[in-house]
Amino acid sequence: MRQIGVDERRARIGRRHRLAASSQAADAAEAAASMVALHATDPATVHLSIAARVPGSDVVATERALYDDRSLIRMLGMRRTVFVVPTAFGPIVQAACADDIAIKQRKLLVKHLTEAGVAGDAESCGTWLRAVEESTATALALRGSATAQELSADEPRLRTRLSMAEGKAYASAPYVTSRVLFQLAVEGRIVRGRPLGTWLSSQHQWSPAEDWLAGELGDKPVAEEARVALARAWLTSFGPGTATDLQWWAGWTGGQTKKALAAVEAVAVDLDGQVGYVLPADEEPEVPVEPWVAFLPALDPTPMGWKDRGWYLGAHKAKLFDSTGNIGPTVWADGRIIGGWGQPESGEVRFELLEDVGRETEALVEAEAAKWTTWLAGVRVTPRFRVPLERQLSKG
């Protein structure tokens, strides 16, 4: 097997992830495609991830791609996570990941409805759920777009309460509203549209998928074909990576991962003693890029692209990740993480370097921090998932 070392893997990040100045993307859709998908659990991440990869990008341009041109779509995908993906790639993500998630989540929701005594046994609760879903979808179609609150007014059964962790200190009785909307979304029937309020808001208008996309989503492939296409896209952006990396990233089973790698005829390579994979004819060394630095937001797709992160993360995990595996804002240089950043109430971007990078790189980092302070223009972005270094830098 050909050996691909850490230096070469880091060089690929600069070019393929559009972070080196000479390799940046032309627009939001191209930036998203270069990463397969952009994490969107935290709404700010989408805007900051695109701005890090598209020179001159701003909030207005990203919103135009999402809500006017609709070249990007926000949808549920890998690992039951919300992503923004190129609209043309949406059917691949739906068939490769979301459809399986929908089946599992429906079973879980019916179980919770049954435990809450909503409609009798599991079969009756399943029937009840289908009826509420159809009524909600009809109400949304009549409105054209609507908030969760508006849909609850149209379909009062959305205000039915579940009983979660009964008898525990953390017991709760949430409305079923969000779960029903999640189910309709993961099945590809409804779409998150414009946010309510600013670009930092996590609440959105909902629209029927067919209306939002004007019937242009395209035909959905069968699941196995979609997994092959998704594996090929991941290897293009993140290869070389291990089978474990791909399995974790996609949320697949080991068997699904193995079949997809075989179908794309992935080539095995030596990653310092581990077996990794690249696409055929992608074993050759990457063309070098100029030195670069980047400030990436919490949950940016670059650091979240592999399960094994030691080769670019080093010894910095404790300061940059939370207890459930979510990464905070990071500072990068030439394909490795060298620090983190945050914003105090005053809004400027502060950073801390976690290793000695030399004066030239530190000067680039200082310039990048100043650029981001200007870009954010006083808007303070507080990640949904806080990590120790970001908390520290956000004080004062």
C-alpha angles and dihedrals in degrees: 000000000000113000120234111191132202095264092056093046089052091049090056091057093059094054105030096041091049094238101123112083094240093052104046123135127256097225146352096277092052091048091052093047091052088059096038087231140002121231110248105174086106106044094212091060093070093055095043094044090053093044090053090057105033118062111229094010118151139177093269093056093049092047089050091056091047103040109017109029089024091206085140127050131196110225145148115264143130115035091359088289129140112248138174110228136172104275093234089057093050096094090055093054091044095053097036098049119351098061092057090046090051092056093050094044093049091055090048094049092049088051091053092046090051092049089051091053093236099149111352122262128013094269092052092047090051090053091046091052093051091051093050091047093052092046091049092048090050092049090051092049090052092050095041090217132013147166124247089254092054092049090050089056090052095044109032092188087074085074091064110125128229124211110229125187092350112202093019127112089244095048116145140179106211125178115258090233099099092044093053092047089047090053093050090047097048089050088055096244099117134030135210108242131179118349121249104247123346130002087265093064120111093199117091144182112252125223134180107266092229092055095041093053096034089230093299100118090099133215116322114233123226114275098255093050090047092052089053091052092047092049090051091051092048093050090049091055104028106022132158094058137133127256087250090056092052094043091052095044095049097037091232133144120258090253094052090049094049093050093048093050090049092049094054088047090236114200117231116233134179113253099189092301099331124098111244133172139228133176118269111281091016097100096095122103117275118252105256119251131205120270111283143179129198138187107215126190129239111289093012109170094241098069090034094055099090136037092215104062104163095103093064103018101051115181096333102097097106093058099039106039132060123226094270098051102266115140123221129214111312140194116220136193124186096337102319136089112251102168149330140256142211144166129244120210091277089067103233118133113251124189140187123203115218097199140028108271101167131252097281094054092042089054090053090050092051091051091049091050090052090049091053092047088056093044094052091046095200096319108134116217113201111187117234089229111050122208129194099256094044090051091050094050092046095060121103 
